[in-house]
Coordinates of C-alpha atoms and ligand atoms in Angstrom, one line a residue:
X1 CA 66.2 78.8 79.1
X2 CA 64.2 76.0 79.5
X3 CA 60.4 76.4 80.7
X4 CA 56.9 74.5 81.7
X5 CA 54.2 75.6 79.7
X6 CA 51.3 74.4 81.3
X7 CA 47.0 74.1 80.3
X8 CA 45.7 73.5 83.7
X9 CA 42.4 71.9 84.8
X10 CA 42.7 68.6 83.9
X11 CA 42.1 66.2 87.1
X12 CA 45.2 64.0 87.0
X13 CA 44.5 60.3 86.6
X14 CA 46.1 57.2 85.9
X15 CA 49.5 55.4 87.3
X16 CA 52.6 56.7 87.6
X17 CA 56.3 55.0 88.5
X18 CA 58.4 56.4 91.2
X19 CA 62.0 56.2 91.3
X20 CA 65.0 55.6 93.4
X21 CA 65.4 58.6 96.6
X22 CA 68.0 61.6 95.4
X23 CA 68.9 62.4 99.0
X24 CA 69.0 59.0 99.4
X25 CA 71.3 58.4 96.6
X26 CA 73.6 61.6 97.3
X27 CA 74.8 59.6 100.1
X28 CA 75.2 56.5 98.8
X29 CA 77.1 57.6 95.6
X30 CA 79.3 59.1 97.8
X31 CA 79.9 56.3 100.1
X32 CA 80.4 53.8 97.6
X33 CA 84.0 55.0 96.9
X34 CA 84.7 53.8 100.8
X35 CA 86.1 50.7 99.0
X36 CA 88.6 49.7 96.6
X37 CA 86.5 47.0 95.2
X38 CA 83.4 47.6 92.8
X39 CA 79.6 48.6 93.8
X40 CA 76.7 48.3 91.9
X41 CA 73.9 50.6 92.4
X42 CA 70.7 50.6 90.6
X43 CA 67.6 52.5 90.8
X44 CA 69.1 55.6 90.3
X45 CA 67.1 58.5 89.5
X46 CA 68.2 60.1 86.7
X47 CA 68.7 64.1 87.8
X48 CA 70.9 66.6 87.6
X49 CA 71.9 66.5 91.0
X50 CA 72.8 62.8 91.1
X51 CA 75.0 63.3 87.4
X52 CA 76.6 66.6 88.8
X53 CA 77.4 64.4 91.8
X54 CA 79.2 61.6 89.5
X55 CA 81.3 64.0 87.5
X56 CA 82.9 65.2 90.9
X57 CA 83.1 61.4 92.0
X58 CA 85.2 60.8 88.3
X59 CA 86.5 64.1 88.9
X60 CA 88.9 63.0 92.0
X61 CA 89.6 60.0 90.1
X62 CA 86.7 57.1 91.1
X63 CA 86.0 55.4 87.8
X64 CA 81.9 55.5 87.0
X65 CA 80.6 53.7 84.7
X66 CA 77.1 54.9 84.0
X67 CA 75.6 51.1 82.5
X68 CA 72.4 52.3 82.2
X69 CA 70.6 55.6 83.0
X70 CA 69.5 54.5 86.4
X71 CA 72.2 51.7 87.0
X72 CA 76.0 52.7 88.0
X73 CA 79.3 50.8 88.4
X74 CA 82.0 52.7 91.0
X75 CA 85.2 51.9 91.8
X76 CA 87.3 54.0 94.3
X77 CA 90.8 51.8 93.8
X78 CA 91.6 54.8 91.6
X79 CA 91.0 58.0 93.4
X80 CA 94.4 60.1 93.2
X81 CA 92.7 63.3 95.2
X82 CA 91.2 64.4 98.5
X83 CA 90.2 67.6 97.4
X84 CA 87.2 68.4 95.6
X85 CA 86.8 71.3 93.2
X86 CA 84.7 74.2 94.2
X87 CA 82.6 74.1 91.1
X88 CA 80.8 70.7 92.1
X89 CA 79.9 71.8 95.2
X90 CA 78.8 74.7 94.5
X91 CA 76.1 73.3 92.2
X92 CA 75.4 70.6 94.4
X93 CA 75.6 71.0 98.1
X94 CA 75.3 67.6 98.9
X95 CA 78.8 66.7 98.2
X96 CA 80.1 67.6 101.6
X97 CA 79.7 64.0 102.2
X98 CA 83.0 63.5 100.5
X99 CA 84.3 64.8 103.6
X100 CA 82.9 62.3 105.3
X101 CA 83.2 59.4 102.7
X102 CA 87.2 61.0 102.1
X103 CA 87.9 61.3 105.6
X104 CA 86.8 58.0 107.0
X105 CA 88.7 56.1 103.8
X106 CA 91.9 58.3 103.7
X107 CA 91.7 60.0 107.1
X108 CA 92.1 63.3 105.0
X109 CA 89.3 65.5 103.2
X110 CA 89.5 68.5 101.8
X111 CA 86.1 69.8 100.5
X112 CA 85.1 73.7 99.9
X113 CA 82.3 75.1 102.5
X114 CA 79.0 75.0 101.0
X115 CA 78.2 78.3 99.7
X116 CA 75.0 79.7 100.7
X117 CA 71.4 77.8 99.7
X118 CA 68.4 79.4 98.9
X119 CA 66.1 77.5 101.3
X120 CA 67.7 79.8 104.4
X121 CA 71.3 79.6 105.8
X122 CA 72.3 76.0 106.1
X123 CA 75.2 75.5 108.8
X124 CA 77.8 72.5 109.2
X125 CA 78.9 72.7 112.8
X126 CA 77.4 69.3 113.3
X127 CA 79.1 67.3 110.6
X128 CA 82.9 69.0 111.7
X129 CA 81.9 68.5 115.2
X130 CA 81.1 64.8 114.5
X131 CA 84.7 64.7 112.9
X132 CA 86.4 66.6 115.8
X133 CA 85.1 63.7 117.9
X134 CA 86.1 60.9 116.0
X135 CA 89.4 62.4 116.4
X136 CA 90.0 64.6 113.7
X137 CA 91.8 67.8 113.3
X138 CA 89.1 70.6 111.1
X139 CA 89.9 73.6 109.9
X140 CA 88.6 76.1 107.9
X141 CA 91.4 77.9 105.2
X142 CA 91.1 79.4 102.2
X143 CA 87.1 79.0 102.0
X144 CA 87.4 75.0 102.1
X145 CA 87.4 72.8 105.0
X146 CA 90.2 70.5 105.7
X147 CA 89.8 67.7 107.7
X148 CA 92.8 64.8 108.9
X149 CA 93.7 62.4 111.1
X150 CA 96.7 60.1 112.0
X151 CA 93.8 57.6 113.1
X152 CA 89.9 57.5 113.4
X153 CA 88.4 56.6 117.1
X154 CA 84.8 55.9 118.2
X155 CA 83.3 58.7 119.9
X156 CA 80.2 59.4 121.6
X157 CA 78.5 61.9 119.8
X158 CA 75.2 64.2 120.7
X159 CA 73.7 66.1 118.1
X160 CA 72.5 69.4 118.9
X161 CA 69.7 69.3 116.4
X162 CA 68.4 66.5 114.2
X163 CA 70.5 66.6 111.2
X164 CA 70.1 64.4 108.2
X165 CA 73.5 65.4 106.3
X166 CA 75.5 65.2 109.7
X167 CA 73.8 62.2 110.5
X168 CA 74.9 60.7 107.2
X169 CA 78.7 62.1 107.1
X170 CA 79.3 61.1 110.8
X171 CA 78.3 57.6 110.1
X172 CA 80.4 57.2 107.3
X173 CA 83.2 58.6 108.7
X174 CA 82.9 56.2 111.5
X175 CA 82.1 53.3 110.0
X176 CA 85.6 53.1 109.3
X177 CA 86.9 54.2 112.4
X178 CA 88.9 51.9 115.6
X179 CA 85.8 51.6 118.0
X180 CA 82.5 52.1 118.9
X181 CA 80.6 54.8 117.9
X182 CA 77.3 56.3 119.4
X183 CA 75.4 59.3 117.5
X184 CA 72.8 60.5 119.8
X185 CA 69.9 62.7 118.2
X186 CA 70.7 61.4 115.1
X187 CA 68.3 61.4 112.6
X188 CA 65.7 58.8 111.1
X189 CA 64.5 59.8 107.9
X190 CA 64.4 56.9 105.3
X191 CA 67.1 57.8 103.6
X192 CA 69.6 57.4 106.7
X193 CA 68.3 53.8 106.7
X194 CA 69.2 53.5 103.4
X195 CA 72.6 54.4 103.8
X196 CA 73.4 52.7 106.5
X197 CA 72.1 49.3 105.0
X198 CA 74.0 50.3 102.2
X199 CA 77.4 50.4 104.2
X200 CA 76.3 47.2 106.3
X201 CA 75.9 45.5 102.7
X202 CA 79.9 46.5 101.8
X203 CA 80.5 44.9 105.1
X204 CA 80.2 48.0 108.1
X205 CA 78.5 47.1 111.3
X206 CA 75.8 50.1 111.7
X207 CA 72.5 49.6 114.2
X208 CA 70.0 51.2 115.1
X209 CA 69.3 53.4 111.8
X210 CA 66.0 54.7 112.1
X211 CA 65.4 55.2 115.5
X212 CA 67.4 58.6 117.4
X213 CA 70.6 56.2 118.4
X214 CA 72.6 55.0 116.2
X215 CA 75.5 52.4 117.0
X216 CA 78.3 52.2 114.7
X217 CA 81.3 49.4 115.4
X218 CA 84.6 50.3 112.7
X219 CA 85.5 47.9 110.8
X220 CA 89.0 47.4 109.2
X221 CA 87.4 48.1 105.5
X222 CA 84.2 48.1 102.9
X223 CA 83.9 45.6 100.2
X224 CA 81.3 45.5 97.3
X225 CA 78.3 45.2 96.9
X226 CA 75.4 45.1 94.5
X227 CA 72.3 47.9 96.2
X228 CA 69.1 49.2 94.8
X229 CA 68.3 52.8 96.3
X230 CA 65.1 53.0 98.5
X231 CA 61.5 54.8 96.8
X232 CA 61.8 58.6 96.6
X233 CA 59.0 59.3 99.3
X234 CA 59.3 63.1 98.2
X235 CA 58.7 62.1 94.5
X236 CA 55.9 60.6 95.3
X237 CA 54.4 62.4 98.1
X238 CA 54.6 65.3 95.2
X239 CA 52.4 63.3 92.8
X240 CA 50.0 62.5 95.7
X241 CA 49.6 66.3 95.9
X242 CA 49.3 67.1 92.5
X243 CA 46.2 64.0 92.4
X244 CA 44.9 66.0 95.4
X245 CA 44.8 70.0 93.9
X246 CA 43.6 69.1 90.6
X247 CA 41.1 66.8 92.0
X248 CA 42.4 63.6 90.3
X249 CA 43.1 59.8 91.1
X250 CA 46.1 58.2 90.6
X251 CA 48.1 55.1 92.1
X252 CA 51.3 56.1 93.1
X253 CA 54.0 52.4 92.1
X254 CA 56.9 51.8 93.8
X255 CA 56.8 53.7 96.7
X256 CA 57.0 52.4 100.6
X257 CA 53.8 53.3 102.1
X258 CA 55.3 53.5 105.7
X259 CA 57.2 56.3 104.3
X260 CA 54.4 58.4 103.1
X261 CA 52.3 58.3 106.5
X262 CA 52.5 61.8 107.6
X263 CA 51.7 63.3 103.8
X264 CA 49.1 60.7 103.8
X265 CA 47.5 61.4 107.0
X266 CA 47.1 65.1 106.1
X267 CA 45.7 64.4 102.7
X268 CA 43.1 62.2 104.5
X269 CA 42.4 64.8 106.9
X270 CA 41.5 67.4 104.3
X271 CA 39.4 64.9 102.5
X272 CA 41.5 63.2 99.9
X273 CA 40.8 59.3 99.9
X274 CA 43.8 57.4 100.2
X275 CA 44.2 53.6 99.5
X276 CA 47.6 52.0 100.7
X277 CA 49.0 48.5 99.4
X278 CA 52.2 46.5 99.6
X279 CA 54.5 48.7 97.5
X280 CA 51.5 51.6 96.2
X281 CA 49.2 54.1 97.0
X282 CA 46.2 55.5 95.4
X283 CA 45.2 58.7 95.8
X284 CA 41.2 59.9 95.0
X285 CA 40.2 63.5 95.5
X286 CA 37.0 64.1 94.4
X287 CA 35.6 67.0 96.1
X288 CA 36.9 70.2 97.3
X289 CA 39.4 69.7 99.7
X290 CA 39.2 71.4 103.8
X291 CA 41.7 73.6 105.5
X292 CA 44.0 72.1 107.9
X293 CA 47.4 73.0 110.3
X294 CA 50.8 71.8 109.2
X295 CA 54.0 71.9 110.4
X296 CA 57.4 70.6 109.4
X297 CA 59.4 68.3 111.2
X298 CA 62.2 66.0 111.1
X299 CA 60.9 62.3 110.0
X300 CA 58.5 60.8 111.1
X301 CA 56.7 64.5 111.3
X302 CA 55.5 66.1 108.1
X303 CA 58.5 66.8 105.4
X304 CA 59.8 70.3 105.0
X305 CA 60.4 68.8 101.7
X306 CA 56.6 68.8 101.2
X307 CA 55.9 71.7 102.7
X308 CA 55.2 74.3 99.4
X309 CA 52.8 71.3 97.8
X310 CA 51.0 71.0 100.6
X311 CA 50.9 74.7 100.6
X312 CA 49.5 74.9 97.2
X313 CA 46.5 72.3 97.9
X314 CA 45.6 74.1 100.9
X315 CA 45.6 77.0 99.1
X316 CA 42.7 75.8 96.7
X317 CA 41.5 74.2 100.1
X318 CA 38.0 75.5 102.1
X319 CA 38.7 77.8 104.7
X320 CA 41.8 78.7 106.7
X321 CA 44.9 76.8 106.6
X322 CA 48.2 77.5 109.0
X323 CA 51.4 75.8 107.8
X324 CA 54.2 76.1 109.8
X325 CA 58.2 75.6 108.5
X326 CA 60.3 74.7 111.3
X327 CA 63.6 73.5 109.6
X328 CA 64.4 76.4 106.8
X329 CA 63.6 79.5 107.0
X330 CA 63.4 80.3 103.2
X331 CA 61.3 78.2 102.1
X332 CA 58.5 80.6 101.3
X333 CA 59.6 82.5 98.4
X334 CA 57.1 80.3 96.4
X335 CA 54.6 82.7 98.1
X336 CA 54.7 85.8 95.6
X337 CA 54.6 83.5 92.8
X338 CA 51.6 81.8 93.4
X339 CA 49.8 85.1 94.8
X340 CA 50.4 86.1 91.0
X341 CA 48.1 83.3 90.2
X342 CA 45.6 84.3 92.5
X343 CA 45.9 82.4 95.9
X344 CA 45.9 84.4 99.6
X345 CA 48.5 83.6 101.8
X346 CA 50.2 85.8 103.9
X347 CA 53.9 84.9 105.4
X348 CA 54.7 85.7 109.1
X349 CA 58.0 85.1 110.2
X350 CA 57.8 80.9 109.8
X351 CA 54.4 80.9 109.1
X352 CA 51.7 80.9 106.2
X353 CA 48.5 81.5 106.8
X354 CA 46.4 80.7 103.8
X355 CA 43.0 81.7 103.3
X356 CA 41.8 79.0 100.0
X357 CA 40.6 80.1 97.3
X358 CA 38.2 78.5 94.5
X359 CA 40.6 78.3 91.8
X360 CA 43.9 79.8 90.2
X361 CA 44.4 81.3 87.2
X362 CA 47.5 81.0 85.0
X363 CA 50.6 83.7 85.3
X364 CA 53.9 83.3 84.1
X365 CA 55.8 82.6 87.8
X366 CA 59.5 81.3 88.3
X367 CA 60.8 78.3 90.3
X368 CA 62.9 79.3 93.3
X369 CA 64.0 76.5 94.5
X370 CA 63.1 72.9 93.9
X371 CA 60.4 71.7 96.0
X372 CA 58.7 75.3 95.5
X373 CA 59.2 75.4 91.7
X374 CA 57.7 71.5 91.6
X375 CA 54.9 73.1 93.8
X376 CA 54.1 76.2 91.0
X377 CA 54.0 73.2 88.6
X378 CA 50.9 71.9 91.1
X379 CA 49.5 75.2 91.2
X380 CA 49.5 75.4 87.0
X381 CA 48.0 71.7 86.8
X382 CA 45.2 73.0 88.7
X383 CA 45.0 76.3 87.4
X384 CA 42.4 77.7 85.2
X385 CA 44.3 78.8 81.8
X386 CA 48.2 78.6 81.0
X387 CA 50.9 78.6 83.2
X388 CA 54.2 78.9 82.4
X389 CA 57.3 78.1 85.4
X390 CA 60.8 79.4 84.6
X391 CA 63.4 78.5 85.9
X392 CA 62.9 74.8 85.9
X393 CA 66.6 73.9 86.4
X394 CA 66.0 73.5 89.7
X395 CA 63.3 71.2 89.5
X396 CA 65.0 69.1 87.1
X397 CA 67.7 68.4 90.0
X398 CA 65.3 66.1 91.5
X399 CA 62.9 65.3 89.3
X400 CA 62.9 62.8 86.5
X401 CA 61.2 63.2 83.5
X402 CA 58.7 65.5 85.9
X403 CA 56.7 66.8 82.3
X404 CA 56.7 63.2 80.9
X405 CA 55.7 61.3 84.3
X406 CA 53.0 64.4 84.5
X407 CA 51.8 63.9 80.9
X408 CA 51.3 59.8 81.3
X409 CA 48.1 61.1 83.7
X410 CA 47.2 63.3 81.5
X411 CA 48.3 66.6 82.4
X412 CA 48.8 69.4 79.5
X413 CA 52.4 70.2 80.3
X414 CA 55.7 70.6 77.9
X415 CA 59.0 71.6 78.4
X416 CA 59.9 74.1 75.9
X417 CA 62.9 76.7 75.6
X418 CA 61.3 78.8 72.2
X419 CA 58.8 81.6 71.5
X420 CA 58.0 79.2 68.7
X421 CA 57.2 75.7 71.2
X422 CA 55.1 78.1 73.0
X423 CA 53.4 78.7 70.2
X424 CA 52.9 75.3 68.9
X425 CA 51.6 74.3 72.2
X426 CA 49.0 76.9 72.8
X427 CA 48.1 75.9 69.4
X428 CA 47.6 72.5 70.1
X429 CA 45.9 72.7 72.8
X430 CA 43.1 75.6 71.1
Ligands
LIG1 C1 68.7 67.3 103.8 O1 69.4 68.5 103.9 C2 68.1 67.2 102.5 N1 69.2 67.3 101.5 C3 67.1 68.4 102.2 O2 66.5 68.1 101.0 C4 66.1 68.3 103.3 O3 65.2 69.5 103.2 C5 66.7 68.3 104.7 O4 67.6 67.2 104.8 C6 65.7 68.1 105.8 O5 65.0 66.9 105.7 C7 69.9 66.2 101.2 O6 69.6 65.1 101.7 C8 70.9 66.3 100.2 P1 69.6 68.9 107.8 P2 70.4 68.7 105.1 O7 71.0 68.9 108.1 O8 71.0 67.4 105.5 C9 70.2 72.7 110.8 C10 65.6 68.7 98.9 O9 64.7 69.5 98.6 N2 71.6 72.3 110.8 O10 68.7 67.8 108.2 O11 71.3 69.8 104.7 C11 69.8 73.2 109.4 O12 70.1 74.5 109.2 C12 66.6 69.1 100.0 O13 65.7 67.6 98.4 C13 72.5 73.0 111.6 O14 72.2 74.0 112.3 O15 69.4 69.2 106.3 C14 68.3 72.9 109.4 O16 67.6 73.9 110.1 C15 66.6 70.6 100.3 N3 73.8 72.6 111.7 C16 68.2 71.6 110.3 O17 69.4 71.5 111.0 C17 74.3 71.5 111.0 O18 75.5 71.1 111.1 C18 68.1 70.3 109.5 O19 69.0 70.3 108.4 C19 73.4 70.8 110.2 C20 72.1 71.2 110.1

């Protein structure tokens, strides 16, 4: 098993590269087998999630050529299946948007439900009630959903709730359906921009992608294209919180600062100094940081992806801080972990309320999830003394090279999966 052994307390400083968006990437994988001709996608990032993601792609018979480790080749001539296998997406949720990629291509999907997640119970009623209005006939047998049609047809669509993934799988779908579409509610997170420039390149006629309508006009069939994925705003709104617990100052390349306003705007309010420019942002935290109120929202509001790093630097934060989830309901088990490294928070219902401390101390603690377990790395970085994070499997399916990336500003961190490694680091580090 493969562990973080972390020496906290050194302020984090220098530069640091961010890559191309996972959730942004999930997608677009996914919808680059729409055609029969090749795509091209580069910027990549290189995690597990986007390689598990590939092998079910190859798996139903796409051909991917990996041609570099963030630059693929896809070509969906040669898909002989509309099934997926249950082991894929039970490792990686995300590809239920074969069903949507599947259906609008073949008119016929056949993808196994989700299994349960551990940020809270994560529904699909939106995405097969998207499909039922384009025309399609869902059902749910066996534990997988099935999903057909004779033909696709334009629908006007309202979303009960703002949905990234059904957002995504509806407008695939009907990018290739007869008519006009409309998805009402839909959401605007960066990543649905992405995607939808990333089917207008291959030749679909989407509008409207980032703001809460979307217009969608079918076209006949995709064609290739060459794309680079968008700047992982949750990659690097991670390393903006990591400069701002341990105090540091680092510029942030690569990233679109539009993206990043909402992290940014809190960091400023509880003291951090934040410089933006054309495609980076510098982050200088040089004294101890104040309390503040967060809440999670869809995009533009505060990320529910950042919620347990902001949680962490509050934590070390002056005074009383109140952070609020409002999209999953699991996504405090990161709590119990860090209370073992001394912080005070207490969890009601969708609420933390953190009383800061001065500092943390190190504790062995265990990743639950990926944002929290990337957020216990935080929390060690800052901490006085070792940490070590188990369970780092989950943080490697979105991070890349998290440990090296860390390191390059100078943190103490190494991945090790030995008695012995732990060893050697604590002794180089005295
Ligand atoms: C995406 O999940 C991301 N995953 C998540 O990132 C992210 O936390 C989330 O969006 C919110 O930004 C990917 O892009 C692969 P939703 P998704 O549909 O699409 C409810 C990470 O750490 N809902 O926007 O599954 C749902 O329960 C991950 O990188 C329904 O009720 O999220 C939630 O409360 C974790 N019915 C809310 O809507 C539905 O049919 C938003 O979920 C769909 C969603």
């Amino acid at each position: 098993m493969e562990q973080y052994i972390i020496k906290g307390g050194n302020p984090l400083v220098g530069e640091v590269e961010i890559g191309g968006a996972k959730n942004a990437a999930l997608a677009i994988l996914t919808a680059a087998i729409m055609t029969d001709e090749t795509v091209f996608i580069e910027n990549l990032p290189d995690v597990s999630d986007i390689n598990v993601l590939l092998e079910a792609i190859a798996e139903i018979g796409a051909t991917v050529e990996r041609v570099d480790r963030h630059t693929v080749r896809i070509n969906g001539s040669t898909i002989g299946a509309v099934s997926v296998d249950y082991e894929f997406i039970k490792k990686i949720r995300a590809s239920y948007y074969l069903l949507g990629a599947l259906l609008g291509k073949y008119k016929k999907a056949e993808v196994p439900l989700p299994g349960g997640c551990n940020i809270g119970s994560r529904p699909i009623d939106q995405h097969l009630k998207g499909f039922r209005a384009l025309g399609a006939e869902v059902t749910i047998q066996h534990g997988a959903i099935m999903a057909s049609a004779s033909d696709l047809t334009g629908s006007h669509i309202f979303l009960d709730m703002v949905s990234v993934g059904a957002t995504i799988n509806i407008m695939m779908a009907a990018a290739l359906a007869k008519g006009y579409t409309i998805i009402e509610n839909a959401a605007k997170e960066p990543h649905v921009v992405d995607v939808a420039n990333f089917l207008n390149s291959m030749g679909a006629n989407i509008k409207g992608a980032g703001t809460d309508v979307i217009r969608i006009r079918g076209v006949e069939s995709l064609h290739s294209t060459n794309y680079s994925i968008v700047p992982d705003m949750i990659e690097a709104g991670t390393y903006m919180c990591a400069a701002a617990a341990t105090k540091g100052d680092i510029l942030i390349k690569n990233v679109i600062p539009k993206h990043l306003e909402a992290i940014t705007a809190k960091l400023v309010e509880i003291g951090c100094e934040v410089q933006e420019f054309d495609d980076s942002i510098r982050i200088i935290a040089s004294k101890r940081l104040r309390r503040t109120h967060v809440k999670t929202l869809p995009y533009p509001g505060y990320p529910t992806d950042m919620q347990p790093q902001i949680a962490v630097t509050l934590a070390l934060a002056e005074g009383t801080s109140i952070v609020t989830e409002s999209i999953f309901e699991n996504r405090f088990k990161y709590v119990d972990e860090l209370s073992r490294m001394g912080s005070t928070i207490k969890v009601e219902g969708n609420t933390a309320i953190i009383d800061g401390v001065e500092k943390f101390t190190g504790a062995r603690v265990s990743a639950p999830d990926l944002r929290a377990g990337a957020a216990l790395v935080i929390a060690g970085l800052a901490a006085e003394g070792i940490t070590t994070v188990d369970d780092i499997i989950y943080i490697q399916r979105g991070y890349e090279d998290f440990e090296g990336k860390l390191r390059s500003l100078g943190a103490e961190i190494e991945k090790v999966s030995t008695e012995k490694e732990i060893q050697k680091f604590k002794l180089r580090i005295g």
